[in-house]
PDB file of C-alpha atoms in Angstrom:
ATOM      1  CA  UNK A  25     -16.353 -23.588  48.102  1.00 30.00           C
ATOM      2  CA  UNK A  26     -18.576 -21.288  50.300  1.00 33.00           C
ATOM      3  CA  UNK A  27     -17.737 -17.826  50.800  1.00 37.00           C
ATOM      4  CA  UNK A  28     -15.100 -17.347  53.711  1.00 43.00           C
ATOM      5  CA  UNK A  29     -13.867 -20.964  52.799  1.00 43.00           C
ATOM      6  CA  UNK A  30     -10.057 -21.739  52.327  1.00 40.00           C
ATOM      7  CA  UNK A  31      -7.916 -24.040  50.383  1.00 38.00           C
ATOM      8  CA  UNK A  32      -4.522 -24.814  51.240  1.00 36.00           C
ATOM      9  CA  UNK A  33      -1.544 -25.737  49.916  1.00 34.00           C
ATOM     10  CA  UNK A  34       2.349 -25.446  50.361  1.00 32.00           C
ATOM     11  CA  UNK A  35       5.626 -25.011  48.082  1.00 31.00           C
ATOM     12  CA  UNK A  36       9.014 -23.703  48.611  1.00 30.00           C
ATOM     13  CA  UNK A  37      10.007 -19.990  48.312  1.00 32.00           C
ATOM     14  CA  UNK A  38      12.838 -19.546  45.047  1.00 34.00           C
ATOM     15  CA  UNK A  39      16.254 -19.923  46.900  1.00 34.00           C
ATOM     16  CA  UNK A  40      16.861 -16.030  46.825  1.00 36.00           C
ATOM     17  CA  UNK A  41      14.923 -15.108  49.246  1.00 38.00           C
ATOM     18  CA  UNK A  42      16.437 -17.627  52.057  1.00 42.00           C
ATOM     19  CA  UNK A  43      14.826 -20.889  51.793  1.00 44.00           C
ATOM     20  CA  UNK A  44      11.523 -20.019  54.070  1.00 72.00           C
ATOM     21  CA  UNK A  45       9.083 -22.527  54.344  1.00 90.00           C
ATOM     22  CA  UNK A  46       5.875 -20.744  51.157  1.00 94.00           C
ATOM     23  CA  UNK A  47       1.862 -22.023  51.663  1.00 95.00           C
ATOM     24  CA  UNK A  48      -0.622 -20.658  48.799  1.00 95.00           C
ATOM     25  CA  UNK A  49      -3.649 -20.141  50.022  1.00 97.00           C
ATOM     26  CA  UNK A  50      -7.558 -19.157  48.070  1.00 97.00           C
ATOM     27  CA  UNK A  51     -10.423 -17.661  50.396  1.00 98.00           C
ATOM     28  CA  UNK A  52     -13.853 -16.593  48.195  1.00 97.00           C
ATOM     29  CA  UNK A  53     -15.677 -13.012  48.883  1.00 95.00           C
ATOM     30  CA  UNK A  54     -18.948 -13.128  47.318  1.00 95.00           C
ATOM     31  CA  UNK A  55     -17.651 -13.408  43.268  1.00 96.00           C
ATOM     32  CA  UNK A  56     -14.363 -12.811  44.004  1.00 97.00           C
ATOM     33  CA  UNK A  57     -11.755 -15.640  44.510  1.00 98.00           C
ATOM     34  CA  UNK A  58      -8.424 -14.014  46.473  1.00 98.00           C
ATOM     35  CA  UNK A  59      -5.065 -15.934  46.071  1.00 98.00           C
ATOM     36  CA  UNK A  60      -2.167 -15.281  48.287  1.00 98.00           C
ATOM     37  CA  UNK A  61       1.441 -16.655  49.556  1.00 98.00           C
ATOM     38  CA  UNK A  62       2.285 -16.599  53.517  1.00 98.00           C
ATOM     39  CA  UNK A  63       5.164 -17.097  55.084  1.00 98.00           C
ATOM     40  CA  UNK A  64       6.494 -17.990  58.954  1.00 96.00           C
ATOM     41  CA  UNK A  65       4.161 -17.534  62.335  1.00 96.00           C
ATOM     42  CA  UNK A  66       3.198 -14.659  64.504  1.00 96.00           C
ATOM     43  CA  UNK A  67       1.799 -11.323  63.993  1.00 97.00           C
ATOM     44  CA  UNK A  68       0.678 -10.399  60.637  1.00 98.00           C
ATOM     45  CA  UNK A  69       1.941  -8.355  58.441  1.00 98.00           C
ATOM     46  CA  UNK A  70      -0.160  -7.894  55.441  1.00 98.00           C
ATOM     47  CA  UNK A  71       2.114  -6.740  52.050  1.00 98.00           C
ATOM     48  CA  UNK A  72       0.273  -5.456  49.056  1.00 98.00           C
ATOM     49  CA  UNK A  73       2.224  -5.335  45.226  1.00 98.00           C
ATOM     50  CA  UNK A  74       2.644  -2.256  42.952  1.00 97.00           C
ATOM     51  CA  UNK A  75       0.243  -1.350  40.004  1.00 97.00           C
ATOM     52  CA  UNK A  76      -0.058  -4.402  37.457  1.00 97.00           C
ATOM     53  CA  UNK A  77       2.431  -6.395  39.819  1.00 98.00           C
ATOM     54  CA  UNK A  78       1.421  -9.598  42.288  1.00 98.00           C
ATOM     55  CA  UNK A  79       2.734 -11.401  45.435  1.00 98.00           C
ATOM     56  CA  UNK A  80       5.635 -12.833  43.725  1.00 97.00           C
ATOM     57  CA  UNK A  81       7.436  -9.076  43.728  1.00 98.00           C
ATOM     58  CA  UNK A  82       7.864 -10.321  47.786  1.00 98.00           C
ATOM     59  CA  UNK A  83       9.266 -13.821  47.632  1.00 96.00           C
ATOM     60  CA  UNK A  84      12.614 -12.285  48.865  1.00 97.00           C
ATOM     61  CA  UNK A  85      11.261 -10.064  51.500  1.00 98.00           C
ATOM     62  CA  UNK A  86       8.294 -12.125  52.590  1.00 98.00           C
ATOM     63  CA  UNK A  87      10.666 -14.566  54.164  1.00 97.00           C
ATOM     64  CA  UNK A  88      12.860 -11.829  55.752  1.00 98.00           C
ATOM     65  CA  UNK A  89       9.932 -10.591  57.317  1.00 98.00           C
ATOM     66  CA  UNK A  90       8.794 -14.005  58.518  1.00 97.00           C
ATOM     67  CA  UNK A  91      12.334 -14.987  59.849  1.00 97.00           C
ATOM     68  CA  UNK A  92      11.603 -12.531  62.460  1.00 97.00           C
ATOM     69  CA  UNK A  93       8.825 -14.032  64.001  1.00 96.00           C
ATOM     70  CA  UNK A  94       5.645 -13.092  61.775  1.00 97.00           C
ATOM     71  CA  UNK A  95       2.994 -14.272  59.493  1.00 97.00           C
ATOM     72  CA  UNK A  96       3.717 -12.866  56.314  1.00 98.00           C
ATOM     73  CA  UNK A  97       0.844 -12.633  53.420  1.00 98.00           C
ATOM     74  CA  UNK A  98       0.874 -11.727  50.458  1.00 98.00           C
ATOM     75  CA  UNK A  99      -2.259 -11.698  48.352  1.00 98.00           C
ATOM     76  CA  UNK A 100      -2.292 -11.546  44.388  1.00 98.00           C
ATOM     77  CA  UNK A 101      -5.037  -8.926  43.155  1.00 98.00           C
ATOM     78  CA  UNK A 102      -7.882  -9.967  40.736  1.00 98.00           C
ATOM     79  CA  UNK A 103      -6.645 -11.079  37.818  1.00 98.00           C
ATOM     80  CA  UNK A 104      -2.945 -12.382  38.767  1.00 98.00           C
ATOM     81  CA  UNK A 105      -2.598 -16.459  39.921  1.00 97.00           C
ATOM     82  CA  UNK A 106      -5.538 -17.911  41.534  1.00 97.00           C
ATOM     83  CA  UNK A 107      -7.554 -14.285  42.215  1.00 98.00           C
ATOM     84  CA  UNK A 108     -10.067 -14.211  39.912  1.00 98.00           C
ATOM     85  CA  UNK A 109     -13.721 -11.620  39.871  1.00 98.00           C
ATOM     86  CA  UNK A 110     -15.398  -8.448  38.817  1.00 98.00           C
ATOM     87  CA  UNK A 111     -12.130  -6.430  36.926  1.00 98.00           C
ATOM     88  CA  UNK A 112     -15.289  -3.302  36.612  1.00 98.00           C
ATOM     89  CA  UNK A 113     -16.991  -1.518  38.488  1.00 98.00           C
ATOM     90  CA  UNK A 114     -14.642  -1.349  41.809  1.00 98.00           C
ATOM     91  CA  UNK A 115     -13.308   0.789  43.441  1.00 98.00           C
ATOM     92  CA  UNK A 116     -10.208   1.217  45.820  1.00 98.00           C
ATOM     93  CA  UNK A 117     -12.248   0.015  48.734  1.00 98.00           C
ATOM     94  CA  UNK A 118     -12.992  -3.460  46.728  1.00 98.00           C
ATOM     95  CA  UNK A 119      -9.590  -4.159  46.234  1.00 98.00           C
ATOM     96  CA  UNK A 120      -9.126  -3.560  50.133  1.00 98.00           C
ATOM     97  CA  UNK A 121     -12.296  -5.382  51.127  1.00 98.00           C
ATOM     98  CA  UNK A 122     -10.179  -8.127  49.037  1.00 98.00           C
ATOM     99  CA  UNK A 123      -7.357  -7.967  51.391  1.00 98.00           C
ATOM    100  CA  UNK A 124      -9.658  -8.201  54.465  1.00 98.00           C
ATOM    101  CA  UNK A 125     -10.571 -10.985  53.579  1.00 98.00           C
ATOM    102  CA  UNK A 126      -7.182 -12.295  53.510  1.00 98.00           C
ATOM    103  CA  UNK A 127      -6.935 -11.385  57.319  1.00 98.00           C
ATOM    104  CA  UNK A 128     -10.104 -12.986  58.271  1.00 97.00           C
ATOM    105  CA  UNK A 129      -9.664 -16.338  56.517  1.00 97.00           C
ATOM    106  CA  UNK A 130      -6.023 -16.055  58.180  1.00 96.00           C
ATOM    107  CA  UNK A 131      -7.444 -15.202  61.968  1.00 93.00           C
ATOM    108  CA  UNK A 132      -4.190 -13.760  63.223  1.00 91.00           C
ATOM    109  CA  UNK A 133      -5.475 -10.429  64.379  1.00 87.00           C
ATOM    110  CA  UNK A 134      -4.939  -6.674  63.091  1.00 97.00           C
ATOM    111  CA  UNK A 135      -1.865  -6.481  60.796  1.00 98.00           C
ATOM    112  CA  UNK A 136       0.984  -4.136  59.888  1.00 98.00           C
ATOM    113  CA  UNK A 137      -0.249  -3.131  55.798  1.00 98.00           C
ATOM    114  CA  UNK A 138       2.662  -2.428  53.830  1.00 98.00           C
ATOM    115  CA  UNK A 139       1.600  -1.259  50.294  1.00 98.00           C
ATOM    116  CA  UNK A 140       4.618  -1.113  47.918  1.00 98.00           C
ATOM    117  CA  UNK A 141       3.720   2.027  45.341  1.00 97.00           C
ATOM    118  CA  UNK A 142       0.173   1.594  44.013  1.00 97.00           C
ATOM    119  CA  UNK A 143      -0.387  -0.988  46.848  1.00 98.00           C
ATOM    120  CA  UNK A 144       0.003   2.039  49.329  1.00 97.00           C
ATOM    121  CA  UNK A 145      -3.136   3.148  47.979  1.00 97.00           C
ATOM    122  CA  UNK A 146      -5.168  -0.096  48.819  1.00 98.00           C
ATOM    123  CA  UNK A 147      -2.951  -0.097  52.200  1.00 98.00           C
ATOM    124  CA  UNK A 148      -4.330   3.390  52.679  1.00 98.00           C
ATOM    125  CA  UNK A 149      -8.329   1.840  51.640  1.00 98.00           C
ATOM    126  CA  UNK A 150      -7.992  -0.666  53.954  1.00 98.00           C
ATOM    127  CA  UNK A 151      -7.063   1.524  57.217  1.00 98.00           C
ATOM    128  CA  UNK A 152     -10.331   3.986  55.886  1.00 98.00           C
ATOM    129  CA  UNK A 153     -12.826   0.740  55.593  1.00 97.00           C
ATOM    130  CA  UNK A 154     -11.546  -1.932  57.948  1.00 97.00           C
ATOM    131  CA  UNK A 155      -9.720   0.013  60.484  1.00 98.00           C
ATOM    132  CA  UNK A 156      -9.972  -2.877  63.235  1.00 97.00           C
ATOM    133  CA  UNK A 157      -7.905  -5.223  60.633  1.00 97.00           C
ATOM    134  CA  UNK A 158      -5.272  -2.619  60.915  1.00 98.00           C
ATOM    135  CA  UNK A 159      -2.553  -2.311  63.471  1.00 98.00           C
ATOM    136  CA  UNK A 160       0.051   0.037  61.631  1.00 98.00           C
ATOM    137  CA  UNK A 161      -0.014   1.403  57.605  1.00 98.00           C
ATOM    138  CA  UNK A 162       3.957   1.183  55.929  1.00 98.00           C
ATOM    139  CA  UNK A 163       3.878   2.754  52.356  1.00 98.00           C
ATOM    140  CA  UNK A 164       7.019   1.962  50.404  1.00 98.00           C
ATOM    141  CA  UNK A 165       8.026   3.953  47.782  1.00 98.00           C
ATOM    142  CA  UNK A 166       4.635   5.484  48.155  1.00 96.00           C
ATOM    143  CA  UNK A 167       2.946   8.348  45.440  1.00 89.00           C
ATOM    144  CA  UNK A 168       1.081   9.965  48.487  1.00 86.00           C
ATOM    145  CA  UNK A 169      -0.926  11.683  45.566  1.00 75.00           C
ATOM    146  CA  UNK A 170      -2.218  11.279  42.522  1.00 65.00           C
ATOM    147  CA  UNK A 171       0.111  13.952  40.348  1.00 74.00           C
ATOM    148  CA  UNK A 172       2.981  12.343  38.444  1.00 82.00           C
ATOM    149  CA  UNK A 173       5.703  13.837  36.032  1.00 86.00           C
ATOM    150  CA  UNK A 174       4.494  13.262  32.720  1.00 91.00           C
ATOM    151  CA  UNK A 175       7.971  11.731  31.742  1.00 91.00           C
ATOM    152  CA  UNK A 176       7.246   9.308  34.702  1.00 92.00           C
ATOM    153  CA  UNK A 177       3.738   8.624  33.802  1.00 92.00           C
ATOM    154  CA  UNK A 178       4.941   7.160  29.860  1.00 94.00           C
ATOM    155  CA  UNK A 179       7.866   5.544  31.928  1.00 94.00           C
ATOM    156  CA  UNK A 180       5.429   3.220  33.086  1.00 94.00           C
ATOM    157  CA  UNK A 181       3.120   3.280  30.591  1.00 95.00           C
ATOM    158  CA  UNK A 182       5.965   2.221  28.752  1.00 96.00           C
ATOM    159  CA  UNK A 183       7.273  -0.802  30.994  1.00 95.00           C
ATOM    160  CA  UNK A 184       4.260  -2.827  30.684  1.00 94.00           C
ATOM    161  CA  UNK A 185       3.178  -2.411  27.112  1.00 95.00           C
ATOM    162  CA  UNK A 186       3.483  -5.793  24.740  1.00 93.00           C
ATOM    163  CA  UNK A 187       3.714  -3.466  21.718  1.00 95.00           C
ATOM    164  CA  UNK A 188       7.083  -2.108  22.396  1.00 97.00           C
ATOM    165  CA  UNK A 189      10.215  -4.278  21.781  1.00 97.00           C
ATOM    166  CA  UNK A 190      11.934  -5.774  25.171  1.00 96.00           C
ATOM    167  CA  UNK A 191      14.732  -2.923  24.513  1.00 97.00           C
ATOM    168  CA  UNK A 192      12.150  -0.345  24.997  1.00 97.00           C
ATOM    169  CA  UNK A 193      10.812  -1.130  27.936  1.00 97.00           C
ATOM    170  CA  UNK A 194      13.871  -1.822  29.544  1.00 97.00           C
ATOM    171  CA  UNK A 195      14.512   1.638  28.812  1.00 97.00           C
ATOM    172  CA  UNK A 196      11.414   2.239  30.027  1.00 97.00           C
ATOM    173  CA  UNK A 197      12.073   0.444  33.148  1.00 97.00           C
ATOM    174  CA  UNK A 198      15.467   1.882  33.897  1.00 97.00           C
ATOM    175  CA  UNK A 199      14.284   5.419  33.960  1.00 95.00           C
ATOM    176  CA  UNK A 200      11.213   4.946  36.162  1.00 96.00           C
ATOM    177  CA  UNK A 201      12.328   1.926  38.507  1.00 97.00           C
ATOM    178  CA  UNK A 202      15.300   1.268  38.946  1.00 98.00           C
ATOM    179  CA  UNK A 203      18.468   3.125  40.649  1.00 98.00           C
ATOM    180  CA  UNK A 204      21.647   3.670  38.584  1.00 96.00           C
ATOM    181  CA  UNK A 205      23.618   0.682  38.609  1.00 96.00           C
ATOM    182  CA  UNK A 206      21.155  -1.756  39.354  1.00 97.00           C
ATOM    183  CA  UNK A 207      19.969  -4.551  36.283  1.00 96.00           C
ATOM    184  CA  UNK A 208      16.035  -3.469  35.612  1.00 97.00           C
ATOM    185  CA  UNK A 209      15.927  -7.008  33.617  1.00 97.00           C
ATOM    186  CA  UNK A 210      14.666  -8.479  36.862  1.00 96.00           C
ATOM    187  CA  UNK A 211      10.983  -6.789  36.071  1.00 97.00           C
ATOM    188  CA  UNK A 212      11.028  -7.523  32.690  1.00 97.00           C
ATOM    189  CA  UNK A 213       8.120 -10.213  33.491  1.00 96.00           C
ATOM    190  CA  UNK A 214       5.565  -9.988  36.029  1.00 97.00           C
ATOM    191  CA  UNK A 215       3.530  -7.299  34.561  1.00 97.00           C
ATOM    192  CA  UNK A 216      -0.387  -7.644  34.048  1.00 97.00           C
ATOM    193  CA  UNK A 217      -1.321  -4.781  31.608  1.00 97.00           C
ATOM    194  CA  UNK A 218      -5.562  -6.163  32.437  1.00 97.00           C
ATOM    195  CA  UNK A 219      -5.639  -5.556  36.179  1.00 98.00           C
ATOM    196  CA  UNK A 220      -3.256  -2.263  35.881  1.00 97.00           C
ATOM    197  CA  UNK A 221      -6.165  -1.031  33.918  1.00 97.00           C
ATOM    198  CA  UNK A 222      -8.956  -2.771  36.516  1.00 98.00           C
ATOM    199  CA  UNK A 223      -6.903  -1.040  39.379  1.00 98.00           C
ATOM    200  CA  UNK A 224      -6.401   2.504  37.678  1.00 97.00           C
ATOM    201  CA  UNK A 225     -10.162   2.517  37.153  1.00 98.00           C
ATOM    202  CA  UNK A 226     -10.921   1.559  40.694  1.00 98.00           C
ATOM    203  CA  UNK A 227      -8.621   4.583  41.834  1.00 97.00           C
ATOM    204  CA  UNK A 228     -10.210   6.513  39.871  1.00 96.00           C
ATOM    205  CA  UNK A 229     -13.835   5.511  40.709  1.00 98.00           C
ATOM    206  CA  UNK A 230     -12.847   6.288  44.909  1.00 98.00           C
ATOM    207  CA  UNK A 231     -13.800   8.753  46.735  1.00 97.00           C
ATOM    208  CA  UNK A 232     -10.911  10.688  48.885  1.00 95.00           C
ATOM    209  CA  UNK A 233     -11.758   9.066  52.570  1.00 96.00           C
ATOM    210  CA  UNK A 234      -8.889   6.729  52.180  1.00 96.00           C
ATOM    211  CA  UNK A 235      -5.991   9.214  51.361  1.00 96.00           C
ATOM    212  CA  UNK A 236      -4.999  10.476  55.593  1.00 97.00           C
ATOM    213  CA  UNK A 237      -4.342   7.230  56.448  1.00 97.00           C
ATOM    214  CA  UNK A 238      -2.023   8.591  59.409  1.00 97.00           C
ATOM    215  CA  UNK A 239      -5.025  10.038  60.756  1.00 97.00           C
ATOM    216  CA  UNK A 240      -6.104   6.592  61.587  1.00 97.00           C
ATOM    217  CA  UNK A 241      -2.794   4.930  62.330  1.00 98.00           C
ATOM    218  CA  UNK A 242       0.537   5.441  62.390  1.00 98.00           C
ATOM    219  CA  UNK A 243       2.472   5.204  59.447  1.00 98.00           C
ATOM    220  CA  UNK A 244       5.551   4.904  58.067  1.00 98.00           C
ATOM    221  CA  UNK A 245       7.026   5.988  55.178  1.00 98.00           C
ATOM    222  CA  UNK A 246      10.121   4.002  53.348  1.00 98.00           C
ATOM    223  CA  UNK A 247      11.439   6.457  50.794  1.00 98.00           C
ATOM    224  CA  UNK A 248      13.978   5.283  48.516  1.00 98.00           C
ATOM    225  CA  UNK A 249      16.608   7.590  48.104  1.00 98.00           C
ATOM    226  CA  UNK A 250      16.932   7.431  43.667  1.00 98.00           C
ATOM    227  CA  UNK A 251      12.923   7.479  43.242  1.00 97.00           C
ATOM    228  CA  UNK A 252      12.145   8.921  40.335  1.00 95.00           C
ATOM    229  CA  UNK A 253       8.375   8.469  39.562  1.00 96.00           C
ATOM    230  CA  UNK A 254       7.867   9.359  43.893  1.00 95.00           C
ATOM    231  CA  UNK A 255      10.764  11.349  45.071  1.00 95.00           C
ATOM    232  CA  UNK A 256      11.803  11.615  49.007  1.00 96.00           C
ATOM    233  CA  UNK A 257       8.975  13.840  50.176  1.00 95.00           C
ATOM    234  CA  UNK A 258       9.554  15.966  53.246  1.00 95.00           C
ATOM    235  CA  UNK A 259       7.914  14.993  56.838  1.00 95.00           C
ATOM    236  CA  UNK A 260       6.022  17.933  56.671  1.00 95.00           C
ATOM    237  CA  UNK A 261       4.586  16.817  52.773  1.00 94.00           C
ATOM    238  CA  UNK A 262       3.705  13.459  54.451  1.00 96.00           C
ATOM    239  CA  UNK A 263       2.174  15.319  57.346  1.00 97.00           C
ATOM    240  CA  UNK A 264       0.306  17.285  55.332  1.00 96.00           C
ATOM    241  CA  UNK A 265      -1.098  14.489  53.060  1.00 96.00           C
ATOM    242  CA  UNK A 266      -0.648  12.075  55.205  1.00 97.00           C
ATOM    243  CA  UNK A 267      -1.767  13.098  58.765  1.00 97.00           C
ATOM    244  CA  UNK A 268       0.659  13.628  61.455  1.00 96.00           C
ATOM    245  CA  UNK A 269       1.179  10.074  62.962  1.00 98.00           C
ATOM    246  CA  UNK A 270       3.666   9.271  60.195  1.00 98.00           C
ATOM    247  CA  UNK A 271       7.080   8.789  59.926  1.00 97.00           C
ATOM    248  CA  UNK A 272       9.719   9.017  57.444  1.00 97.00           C
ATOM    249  CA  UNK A 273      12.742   6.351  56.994  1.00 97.00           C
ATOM    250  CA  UNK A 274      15.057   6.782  53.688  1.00 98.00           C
ATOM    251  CA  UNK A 275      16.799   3.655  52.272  1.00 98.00           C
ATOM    252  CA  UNK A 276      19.744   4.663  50.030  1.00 98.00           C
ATOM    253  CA  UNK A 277      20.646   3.255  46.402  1.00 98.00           C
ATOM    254  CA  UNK A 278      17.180   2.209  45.709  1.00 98.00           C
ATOM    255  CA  UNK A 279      14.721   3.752  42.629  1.00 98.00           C
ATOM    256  CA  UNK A 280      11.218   2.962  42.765  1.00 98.00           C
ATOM    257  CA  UNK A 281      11.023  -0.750  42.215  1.00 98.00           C
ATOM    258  CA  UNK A 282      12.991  -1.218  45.506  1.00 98.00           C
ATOM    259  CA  UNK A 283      11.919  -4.156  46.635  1.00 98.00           C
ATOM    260  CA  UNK A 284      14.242  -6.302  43.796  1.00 98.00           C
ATOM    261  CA  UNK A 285      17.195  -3.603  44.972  1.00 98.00           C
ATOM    262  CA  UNK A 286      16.887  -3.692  48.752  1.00 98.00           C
ATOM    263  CA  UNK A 287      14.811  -6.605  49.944  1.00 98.00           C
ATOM    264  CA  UNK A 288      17.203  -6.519  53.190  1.00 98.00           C
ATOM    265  CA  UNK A 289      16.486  -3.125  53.765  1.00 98.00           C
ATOM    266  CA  UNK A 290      13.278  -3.168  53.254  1.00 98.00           C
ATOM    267  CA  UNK A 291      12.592  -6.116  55.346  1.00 98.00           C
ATOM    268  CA  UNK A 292      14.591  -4.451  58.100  1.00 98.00           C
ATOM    269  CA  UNK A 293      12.375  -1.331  58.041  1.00 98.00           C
ATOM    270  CA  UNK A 294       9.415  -3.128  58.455  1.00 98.00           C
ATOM    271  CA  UNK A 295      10.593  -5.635  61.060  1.00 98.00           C
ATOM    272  CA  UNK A 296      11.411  -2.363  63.369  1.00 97.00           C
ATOM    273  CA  UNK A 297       7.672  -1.115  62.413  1.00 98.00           C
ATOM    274  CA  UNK A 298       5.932  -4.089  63.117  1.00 96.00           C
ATOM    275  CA  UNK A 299       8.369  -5.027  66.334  1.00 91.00           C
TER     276      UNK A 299
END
């Protein structure tokens, strides 16, 4: 395949999520194969998956979003399904050159980038590198910066590591993700301990030209209410990290994983964004 070229292909979303017509989809960058799901038709919205985590964390709001009239896509970083390249050596702009790439092979014109947690930050790359792919930045339950409660930091540590027995890290999971009341078993699976470690050192690697995002283009920030690992920030916290096109929406009984908790919610939020 030459670079820029794209295979396609088609299944069916799982049931939960409403039934929407799924297409995979594989475009190459240079040694870097990028795999992702789209739903629907329209204007783009571009959704990027938390740290370890791939496209499948948005087969139920994917076809939410795409029910309202947009194309949906959700690419799978290196090292999850069909994305495959370099896991050294990157940084946070790689990963959102990655995503770019997505848009072009796709055609369909700047995009609303959602970033769910550590996906905020490649949201945030993208809008610094390829601001003409970008219409509008959402971050959902976004760490604006890099400092973390220590407790929070072995929480996930501790959700994604094959040593510890399945009890474990669903303890682990429970205290970090997951509101009170609500069955963490659901991200049990789904965890890639190789590119958690390929994305952490990409992070690392970046310079800080990526972090105002909102001085670019306007953003919104979905808080959920029972975050633990990024508690509801103030607007004038975003502001200050953030820059001060950004706005702040709160969705309640929802912890950090909050896509599995509130996929309505959070499909709502972004439909108004995008709309």
């Amino acid at each position: 395949m030459q670079e820029g070229g794209v295979a396609r292909g088609s299944a069916r979303v799982p049931q939960r999520g409403g039934g929407s017509r799924m297409e995979t989809r594989t475009v190459v960058r240079g040694p870097a194969r990028i795999g992702w799901h789209a739903w629907g038709a329209g204007p783009a919205v571009l959704l990027l998956a938390s740290l370890g985590r791939g496209a499948e964390d948005f087969c139920e709001v994917g076809p939410l979003v795409a029910q309202a009239g947009f194309r949906v896509l959700a690419p799978d970083p290196r090292g999850i399904g069909e994305s495959e390249g370099p896991m050294h050596g990157l940084t946070l702009y790689h990963l959102a050159e990655d995503a770019a790439a997505v848009l072009a092979a796709e055609a369909v014109g700047p995009a609303l980038v959602a970033g769910h947690a550590f996906g905020n930050w490649v949201a945030r790359a993208l809008s610094a590198c390829r601001p003409q792919a970008v219409r509008r930045v959402a971050l959902l339950a976004a760490s604006v910066t890099q400092t973390l409660d220590p407790a929070m930091r072995a929480a996930i540590n501790g959700s994604f590591d094959p040593a510890l027995s399945e009890a474990e890290r669903l303890g682990h999971l429970q205290r970090g993700y997951f509101a009170p009341g609500h069955d963490a078993r659901v991200w049990l699976a789904g965890w890639h301990p190789p590119v958690a470690a390929m994305q952490r050192e990409a992070t690392a690697a970046t310079d800080d030209h990526w972090r105002r995002c909102a001085d670019r283009h306007e953003t919104l920030y979905v808080a959920a209410a029972q975050d633990m690992i990024a508690p509801v920030p103030t607007l004038e916290a975003l502001r200050a990290a953030l820059g001060d096109s950004v706005t702040l929406s709160v969705i309640e009984d929802a912890g950090h994983a909050l896509l599995p908790e509130q996929p309505r919610a959070v499909a709502e939020a972004l439909i108004r964004f995008a709309t």
